[in-house]
XYZ file of C-alpha atoms in Angstrom:
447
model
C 0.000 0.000 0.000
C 2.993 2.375 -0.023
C 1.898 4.032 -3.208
C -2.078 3.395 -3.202
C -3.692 6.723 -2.989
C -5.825 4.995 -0.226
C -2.973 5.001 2.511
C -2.735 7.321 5.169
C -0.330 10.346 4.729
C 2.160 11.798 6.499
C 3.965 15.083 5.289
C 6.601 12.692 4.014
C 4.477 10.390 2.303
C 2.243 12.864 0.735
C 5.216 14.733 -0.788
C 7.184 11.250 -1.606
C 3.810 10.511 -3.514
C 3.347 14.125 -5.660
C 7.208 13.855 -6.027
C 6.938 11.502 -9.478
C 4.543 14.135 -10.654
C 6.498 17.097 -9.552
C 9.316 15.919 -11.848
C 7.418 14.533 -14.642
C 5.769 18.220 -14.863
C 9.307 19.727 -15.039
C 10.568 17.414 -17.334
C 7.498 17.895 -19.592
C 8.065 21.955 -19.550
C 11.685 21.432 -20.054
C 10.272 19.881 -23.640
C 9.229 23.341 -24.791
C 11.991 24.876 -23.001
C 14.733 22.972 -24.439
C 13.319 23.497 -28.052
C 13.412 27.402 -26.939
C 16.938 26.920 -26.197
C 18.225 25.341 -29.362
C 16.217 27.354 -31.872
C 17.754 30.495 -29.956
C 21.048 29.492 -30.272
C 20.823 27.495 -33.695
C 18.202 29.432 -35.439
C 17.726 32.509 -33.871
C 15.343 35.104 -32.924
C 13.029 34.409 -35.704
C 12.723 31.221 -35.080
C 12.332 31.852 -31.545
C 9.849 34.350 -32.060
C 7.822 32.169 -34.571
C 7.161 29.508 -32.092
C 5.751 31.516 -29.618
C 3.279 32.699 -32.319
C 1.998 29.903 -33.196
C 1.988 28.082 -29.599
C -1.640 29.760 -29.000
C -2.743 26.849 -30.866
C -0.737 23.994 -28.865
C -1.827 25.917 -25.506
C -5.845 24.560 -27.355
C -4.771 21.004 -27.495
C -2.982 21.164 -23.633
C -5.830 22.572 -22.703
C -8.077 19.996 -24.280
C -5.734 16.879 -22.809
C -5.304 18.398 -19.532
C -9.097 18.962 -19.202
C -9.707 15.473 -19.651
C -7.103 14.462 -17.916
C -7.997 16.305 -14.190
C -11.662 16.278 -14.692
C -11.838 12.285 -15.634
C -9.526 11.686 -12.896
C -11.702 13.146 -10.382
C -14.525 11.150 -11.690
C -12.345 7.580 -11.899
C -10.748 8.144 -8.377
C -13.933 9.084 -6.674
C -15.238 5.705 -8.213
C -12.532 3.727 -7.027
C -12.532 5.204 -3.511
C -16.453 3.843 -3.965
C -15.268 0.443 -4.661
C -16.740 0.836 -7.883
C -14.204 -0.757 -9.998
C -15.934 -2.079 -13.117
C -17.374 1.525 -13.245
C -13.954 2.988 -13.306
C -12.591 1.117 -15.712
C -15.349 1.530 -18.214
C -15.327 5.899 -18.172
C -11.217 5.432 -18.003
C -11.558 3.612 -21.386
C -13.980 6.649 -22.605
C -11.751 9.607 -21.298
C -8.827 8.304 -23.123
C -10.795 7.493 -26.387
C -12.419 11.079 -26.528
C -9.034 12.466 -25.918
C -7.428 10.599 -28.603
C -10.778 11.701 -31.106
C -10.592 15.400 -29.918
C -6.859 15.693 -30.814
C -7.492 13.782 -34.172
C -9.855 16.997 -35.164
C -7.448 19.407 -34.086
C -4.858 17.921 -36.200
C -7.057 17.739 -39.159
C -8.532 21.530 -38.947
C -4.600 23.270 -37.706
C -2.783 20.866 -41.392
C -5.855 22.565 -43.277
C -5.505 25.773 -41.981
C -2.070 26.304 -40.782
C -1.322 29.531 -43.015
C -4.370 31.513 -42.273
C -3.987 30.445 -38.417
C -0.068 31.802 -38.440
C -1.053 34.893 -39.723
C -3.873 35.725 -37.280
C -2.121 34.926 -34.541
C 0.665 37.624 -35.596
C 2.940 36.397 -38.181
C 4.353 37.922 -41.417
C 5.770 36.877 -44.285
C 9.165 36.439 -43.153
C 7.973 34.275 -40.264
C 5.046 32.358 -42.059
C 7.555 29.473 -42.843
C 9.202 28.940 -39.879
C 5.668 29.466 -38.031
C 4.644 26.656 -40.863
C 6.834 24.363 -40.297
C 7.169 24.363 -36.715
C 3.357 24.171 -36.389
C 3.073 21.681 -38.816
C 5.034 18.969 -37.503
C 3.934 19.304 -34.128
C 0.667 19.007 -34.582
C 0.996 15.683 -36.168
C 1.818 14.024 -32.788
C -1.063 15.591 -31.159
C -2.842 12.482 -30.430
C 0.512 11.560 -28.677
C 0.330 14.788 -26.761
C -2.940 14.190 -25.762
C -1.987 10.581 -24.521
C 0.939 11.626 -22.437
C -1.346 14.253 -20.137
C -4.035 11.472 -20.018
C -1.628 9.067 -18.633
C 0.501 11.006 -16.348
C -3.105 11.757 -14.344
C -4.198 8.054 -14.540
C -0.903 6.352 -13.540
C -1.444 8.503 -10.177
C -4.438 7.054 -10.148
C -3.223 3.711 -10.568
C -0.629 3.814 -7.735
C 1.884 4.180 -9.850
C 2.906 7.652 -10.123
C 6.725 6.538 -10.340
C 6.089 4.898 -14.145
C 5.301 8.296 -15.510
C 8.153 9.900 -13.698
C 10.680 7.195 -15.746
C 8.797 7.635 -18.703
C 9.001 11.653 -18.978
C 12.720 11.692 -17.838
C 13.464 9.300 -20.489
C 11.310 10.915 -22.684
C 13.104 14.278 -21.372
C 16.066 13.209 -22.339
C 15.128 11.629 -25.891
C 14.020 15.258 -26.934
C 17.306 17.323 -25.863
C 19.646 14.831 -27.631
C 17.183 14.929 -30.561
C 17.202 18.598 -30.506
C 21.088 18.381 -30.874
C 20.938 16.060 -33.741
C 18.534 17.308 -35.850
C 18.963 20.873 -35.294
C 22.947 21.437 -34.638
C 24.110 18.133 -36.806
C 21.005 17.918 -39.359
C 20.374 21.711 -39.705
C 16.746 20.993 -39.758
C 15.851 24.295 -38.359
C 12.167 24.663 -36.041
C 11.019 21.779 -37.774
C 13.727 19.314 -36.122
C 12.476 21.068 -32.527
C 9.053 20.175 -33.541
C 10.459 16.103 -34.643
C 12.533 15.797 -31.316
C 9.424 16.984 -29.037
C 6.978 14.500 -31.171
C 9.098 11.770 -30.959
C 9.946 12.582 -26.915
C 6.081 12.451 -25.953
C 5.579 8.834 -28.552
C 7.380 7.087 -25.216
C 4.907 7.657 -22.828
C 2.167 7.733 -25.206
C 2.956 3.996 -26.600
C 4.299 2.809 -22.921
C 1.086 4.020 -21.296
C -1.254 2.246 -24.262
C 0.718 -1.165 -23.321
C 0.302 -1.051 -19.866
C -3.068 -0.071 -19.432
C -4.127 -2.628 -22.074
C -2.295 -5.752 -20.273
C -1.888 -4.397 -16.998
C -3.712 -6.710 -14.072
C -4.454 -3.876 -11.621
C -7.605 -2.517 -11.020
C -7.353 0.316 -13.310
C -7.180 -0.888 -17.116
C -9.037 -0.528 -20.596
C -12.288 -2.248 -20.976
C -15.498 -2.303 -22.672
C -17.135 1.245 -22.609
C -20.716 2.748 -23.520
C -20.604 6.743 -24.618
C -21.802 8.162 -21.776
C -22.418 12.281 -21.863
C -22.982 12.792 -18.567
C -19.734 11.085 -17.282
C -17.841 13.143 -20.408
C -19.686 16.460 -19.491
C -18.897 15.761 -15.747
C -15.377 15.286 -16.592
C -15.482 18.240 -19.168
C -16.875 20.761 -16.031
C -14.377 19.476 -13.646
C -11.297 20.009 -15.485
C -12.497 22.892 -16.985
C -10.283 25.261 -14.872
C -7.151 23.601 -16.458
C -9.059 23.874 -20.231
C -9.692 27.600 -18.882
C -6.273 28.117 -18.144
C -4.830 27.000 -21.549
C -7.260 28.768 -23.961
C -6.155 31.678 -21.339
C -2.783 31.321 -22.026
C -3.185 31.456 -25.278
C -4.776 34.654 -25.371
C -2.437 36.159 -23.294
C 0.345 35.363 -24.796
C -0.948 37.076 -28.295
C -1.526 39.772 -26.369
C 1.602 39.787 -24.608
C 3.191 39.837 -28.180
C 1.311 42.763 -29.335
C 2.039 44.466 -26.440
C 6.107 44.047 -26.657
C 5.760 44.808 -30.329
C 4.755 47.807 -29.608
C 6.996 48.997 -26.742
C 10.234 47.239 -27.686
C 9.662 45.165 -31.231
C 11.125 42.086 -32.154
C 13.630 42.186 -28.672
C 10.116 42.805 -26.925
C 8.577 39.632 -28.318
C 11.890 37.868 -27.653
C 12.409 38.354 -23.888
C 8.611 38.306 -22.977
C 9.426 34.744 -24.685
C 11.959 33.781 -22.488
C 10.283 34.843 -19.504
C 6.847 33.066 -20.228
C 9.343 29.609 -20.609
C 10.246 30.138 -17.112
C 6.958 30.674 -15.812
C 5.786 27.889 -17.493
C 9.249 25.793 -15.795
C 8.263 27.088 -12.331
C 4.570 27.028 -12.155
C 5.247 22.745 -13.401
C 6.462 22.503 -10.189
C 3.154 23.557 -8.243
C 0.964 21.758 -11.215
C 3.090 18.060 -10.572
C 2.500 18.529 -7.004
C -1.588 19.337 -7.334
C -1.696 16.613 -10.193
C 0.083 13.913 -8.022
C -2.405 15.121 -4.782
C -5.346 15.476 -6.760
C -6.555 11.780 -6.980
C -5.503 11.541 -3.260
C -8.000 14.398 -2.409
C -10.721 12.795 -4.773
C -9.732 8.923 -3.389
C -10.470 10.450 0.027
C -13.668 12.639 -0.390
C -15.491 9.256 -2.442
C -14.493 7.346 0.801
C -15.736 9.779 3.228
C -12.255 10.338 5.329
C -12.571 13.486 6.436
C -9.688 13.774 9.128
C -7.216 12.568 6.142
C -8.875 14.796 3.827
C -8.126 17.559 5.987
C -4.852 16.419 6.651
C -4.002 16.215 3.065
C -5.130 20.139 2.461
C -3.221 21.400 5.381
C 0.391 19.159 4.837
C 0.060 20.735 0.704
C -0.986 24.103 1.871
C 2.165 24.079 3.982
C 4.603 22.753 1.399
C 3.354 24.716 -1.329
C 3.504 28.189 0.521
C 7.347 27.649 1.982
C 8.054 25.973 -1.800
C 6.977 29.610 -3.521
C 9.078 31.407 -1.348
C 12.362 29.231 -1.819
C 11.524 29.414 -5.422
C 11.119 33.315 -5.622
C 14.092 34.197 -3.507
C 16.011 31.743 -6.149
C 14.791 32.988 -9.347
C 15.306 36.703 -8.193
C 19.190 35.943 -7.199
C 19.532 33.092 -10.137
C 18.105 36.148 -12.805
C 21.608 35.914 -14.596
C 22.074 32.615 -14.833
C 18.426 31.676 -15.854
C 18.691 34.128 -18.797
C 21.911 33.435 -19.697
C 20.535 29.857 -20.801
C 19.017 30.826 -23.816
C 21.639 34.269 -24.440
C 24.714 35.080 -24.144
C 25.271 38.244 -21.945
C 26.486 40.295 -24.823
C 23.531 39.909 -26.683
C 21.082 42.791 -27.736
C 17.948 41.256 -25.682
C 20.177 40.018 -22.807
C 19.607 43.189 -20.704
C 16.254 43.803 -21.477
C 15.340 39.882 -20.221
C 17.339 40.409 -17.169
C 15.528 43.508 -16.235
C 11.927 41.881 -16.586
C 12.697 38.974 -14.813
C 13.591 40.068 -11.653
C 10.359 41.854 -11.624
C 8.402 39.055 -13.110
C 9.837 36.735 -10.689
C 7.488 37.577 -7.715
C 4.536 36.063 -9.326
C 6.017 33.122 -7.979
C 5.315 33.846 -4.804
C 1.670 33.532 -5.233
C 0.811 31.123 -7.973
C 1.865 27.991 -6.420
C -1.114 28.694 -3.883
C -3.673 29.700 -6.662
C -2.831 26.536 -8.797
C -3.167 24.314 -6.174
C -6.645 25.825 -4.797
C -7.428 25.515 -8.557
C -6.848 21.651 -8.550
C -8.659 21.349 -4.615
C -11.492 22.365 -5.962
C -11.291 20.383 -9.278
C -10.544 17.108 -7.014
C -13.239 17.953 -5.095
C -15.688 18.383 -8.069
C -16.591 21.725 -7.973
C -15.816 22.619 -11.167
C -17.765 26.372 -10.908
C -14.797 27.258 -7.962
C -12.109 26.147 -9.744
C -13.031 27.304 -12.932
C -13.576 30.803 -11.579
C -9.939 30.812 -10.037
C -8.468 29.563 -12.918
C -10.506 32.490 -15.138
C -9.749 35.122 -12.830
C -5.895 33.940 -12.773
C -4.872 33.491 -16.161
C -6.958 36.002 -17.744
C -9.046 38.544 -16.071
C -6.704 39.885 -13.991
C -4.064 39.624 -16.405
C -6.001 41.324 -19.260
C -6.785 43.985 -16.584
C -3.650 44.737 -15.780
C -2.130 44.493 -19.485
C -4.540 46.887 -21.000
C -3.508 49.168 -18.092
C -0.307 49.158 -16.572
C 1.931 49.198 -19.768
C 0.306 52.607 -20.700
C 0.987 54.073 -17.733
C 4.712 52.506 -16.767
C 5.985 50.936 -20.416
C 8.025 48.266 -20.254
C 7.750 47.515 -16.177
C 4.435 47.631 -16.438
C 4.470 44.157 -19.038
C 7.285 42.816 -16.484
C 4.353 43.466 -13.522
C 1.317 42.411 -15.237
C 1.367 38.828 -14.397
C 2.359 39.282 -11.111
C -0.166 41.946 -10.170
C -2.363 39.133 -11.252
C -1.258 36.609 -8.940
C -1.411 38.366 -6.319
C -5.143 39.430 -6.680
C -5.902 35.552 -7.830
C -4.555 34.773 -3.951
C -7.037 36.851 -2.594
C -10.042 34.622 -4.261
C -8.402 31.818 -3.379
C -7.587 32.421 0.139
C -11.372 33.375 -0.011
C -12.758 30.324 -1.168
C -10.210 28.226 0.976
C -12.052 29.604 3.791
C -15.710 28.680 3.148
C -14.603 24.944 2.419
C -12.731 24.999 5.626
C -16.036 26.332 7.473
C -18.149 23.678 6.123
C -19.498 21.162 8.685
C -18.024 17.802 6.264
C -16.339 18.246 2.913
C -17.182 14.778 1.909
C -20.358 15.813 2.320
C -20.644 18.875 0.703
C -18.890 17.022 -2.194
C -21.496 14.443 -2.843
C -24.229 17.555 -2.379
């Protein structure tokens, strides 16, 4: 039992749990971070700034995956902490074929329309064809994509967080040598990022097909019926994480028309670079609340309420001491975090430096926000966490773009996201309270 989700936790426990997810959500940003780091130094700017253009529409199919992947575990881990095995197994077998469906459109619709997609999302004609070809061959391992979030959810699920941790390292490390090879030996440009991440997220993708297909544990394909309500249910509870993506991509457009404007092409660059380390950070809160997640949803379907309890107060703690290692480190580390993707002499060096150490605070408060985000998703309320998520990644953020920059230029881009963070901890520290008042959790779950 020292990896069912059904044991009782200790701080240690809980954290030696979340840790496989923890570093299979760093290695997994580290894909996209890694490709930023060879097409800066092997392609260049351009290429560099063409991928963030076009990532609005990868941010669709995360957010699509990830959806699934939070909301159906809720749903399968409640049902399991029910003893309802056969019941499990059957809307496990649905999530992942939906998933698998969903990301078969989007492939379909983004090889149709890849032009006319670069070029409303910001491109020109100089950056159409590295915005096509990047685009282009990413998209066709979408359905991997998709698999790979699916499966690093359900293998929590299954007790066996620690096979998606192996499978992302060595997945991890598949796509930086491949990045090397195809893009430093090969010359292959932003398509050979796009070929080394593809081929990096088959691993998990064909690993996780095998197991769950021949595995003998209680969470495995079967026969399924196509049932909306389970779909829909899954749909509303992870649709804080689908908010957040579709969010994200939004923002960042309008994070590039903003740094157009105020700095150009160097603008668009460093607000890049910057957005990659959010993204690197902020995977460290979202392994943590993916690998607690089915233990909050495990416990609520079998009505223990001390562990429950338990569980929220030992990842409240951790994640609050966490954010304030990890801001003190990435305001004193500025240098050598930018200094990854430039060399200090270069033209956007400078500029990077100087919005990171402002941009750095919003560390302080998302790792709080993204967890209450996934509490609320384990818990099925779907309305909280969606509103969190809303408020977080774009309300706040919109507010504070449309303003700030106007008023204080560039440091008011750098301040935008954390302004927004800290007013997202607010509403979450708000909503944390009611659920704390309430009589029984479990309770108020099932009501």
């Amino acid at each position: 039992m020292s990896t069912s989700i059904g044991q009782k936790f200790t701080p240690f426990t809980l954290i030696k749990f979340a840790f496989p997810s923890m570093v299979m959500m760093v290695f997994m940003s580290c894909y996209t971070i890694v490709d930023g780091v060879f097409i800066s130094r092997f392609v260049g700017s351009r290429g560099l700034s063409a991928v963030n253009l076009v990532y609005p529409v990868i941010n669709i199919l995360l957010g699509i995956s990830i959806m699934l992947a939070t909301g159906g575990c809720a749903i399968v881990a409640n049902e399991m902490g029910e003893g309802k095995t056969k019941k499990a197994q059957s809307d496990f077998s649905l999530i992942i074929f939906t998933g698998v469906a969903a990301s078969i459109v989007i492939l379909v619709l983004t090889l149709l329309f890849a032009d006319p997609l670069s070029l409303a999302l910001g491109s020109n004609e100089v950056l159409l064809p590295y915005c096509r070809a990047y685009l282009g061959v990413t998209i066709i391992f979408g359905p991997a994509c998709m698999l790979q979030c699916l499966f690093q959810s359900f293998f929590v699920a299954a007790g066996k967080p620690h096979y998606g941790l192996i499978l992302t390292v060595i997945a991890g490390i598949t796509n930086a040598v491949l990045d090397y090879v195809f893009m430093g030996i090969a010359g292959m440009g932003v398509e050979g990022a796009a070929l080394a991440t593809g081929i990096g997220q088959l691993i998990p993708a064909v690993f996780g097909l095998a197991y769950f297909i021949f595995t003998k544990g209680k969470l495995r394909f079967s026969k399924f019926t196509i049932d909306g309500k389970v779909l829909l249910q899954s749909c509303f509870n992870g649709s804080s994480e689908m908010v957040t993506n579709l969010s994200n991509a939004v923002v960042t457009f309008l994070f590039n028309s903003v740094m157009m404007a105020l700095a150009g092409a160097e603008g668009v660059a460093a607000i890049t670079i910057l957005l990659y380390s959010q993204f690197l950070f902020n995977s460290l809160y979202t392994g943590f609340s993916m690998g607690v997640a089915p233990v909050i949803s495990f416990q609520a379907g079998a009505k223990k309420e001390n562990q429950l309890k338990d569980t929220q107060r030992i990842s409240k703690v951790f994640i609050l001491s966490s954010s304030l290692i990890v801001t003190l480190a990435s305001f004193f580390l500025a240098d050598n975090v930018v200094s990854i993707f430039l060399p200090a002499k270069d033209a956007v060096y400078q500029l990077t430096l100087e919005g990171f150490r402002i941009f750095a605070l919003c560390f302080l408060f998302s790792g709080y926000n993204i967890f209450s985000s996934a509490l609320f998703t384990a818990l099925s309320d779907g309305k909280t966490s969606a509103l969190l998520s809303f408020c977080r990644t774009f309300v706040f953020i919109l507010i504070s773009l449309l303003f700030f920059p106007k008023v204080l230029g560039l440091t008011g881009a750098w301040i935008a996201i954390p302004l927004a963070e800290f007013m997202t901890a607010f509403l979450s520290f708000y909503f944390n309270r009611k659920l704390v008042r309430r009589p029984s959790i479990c309770e108020a779950v099932k009501a």
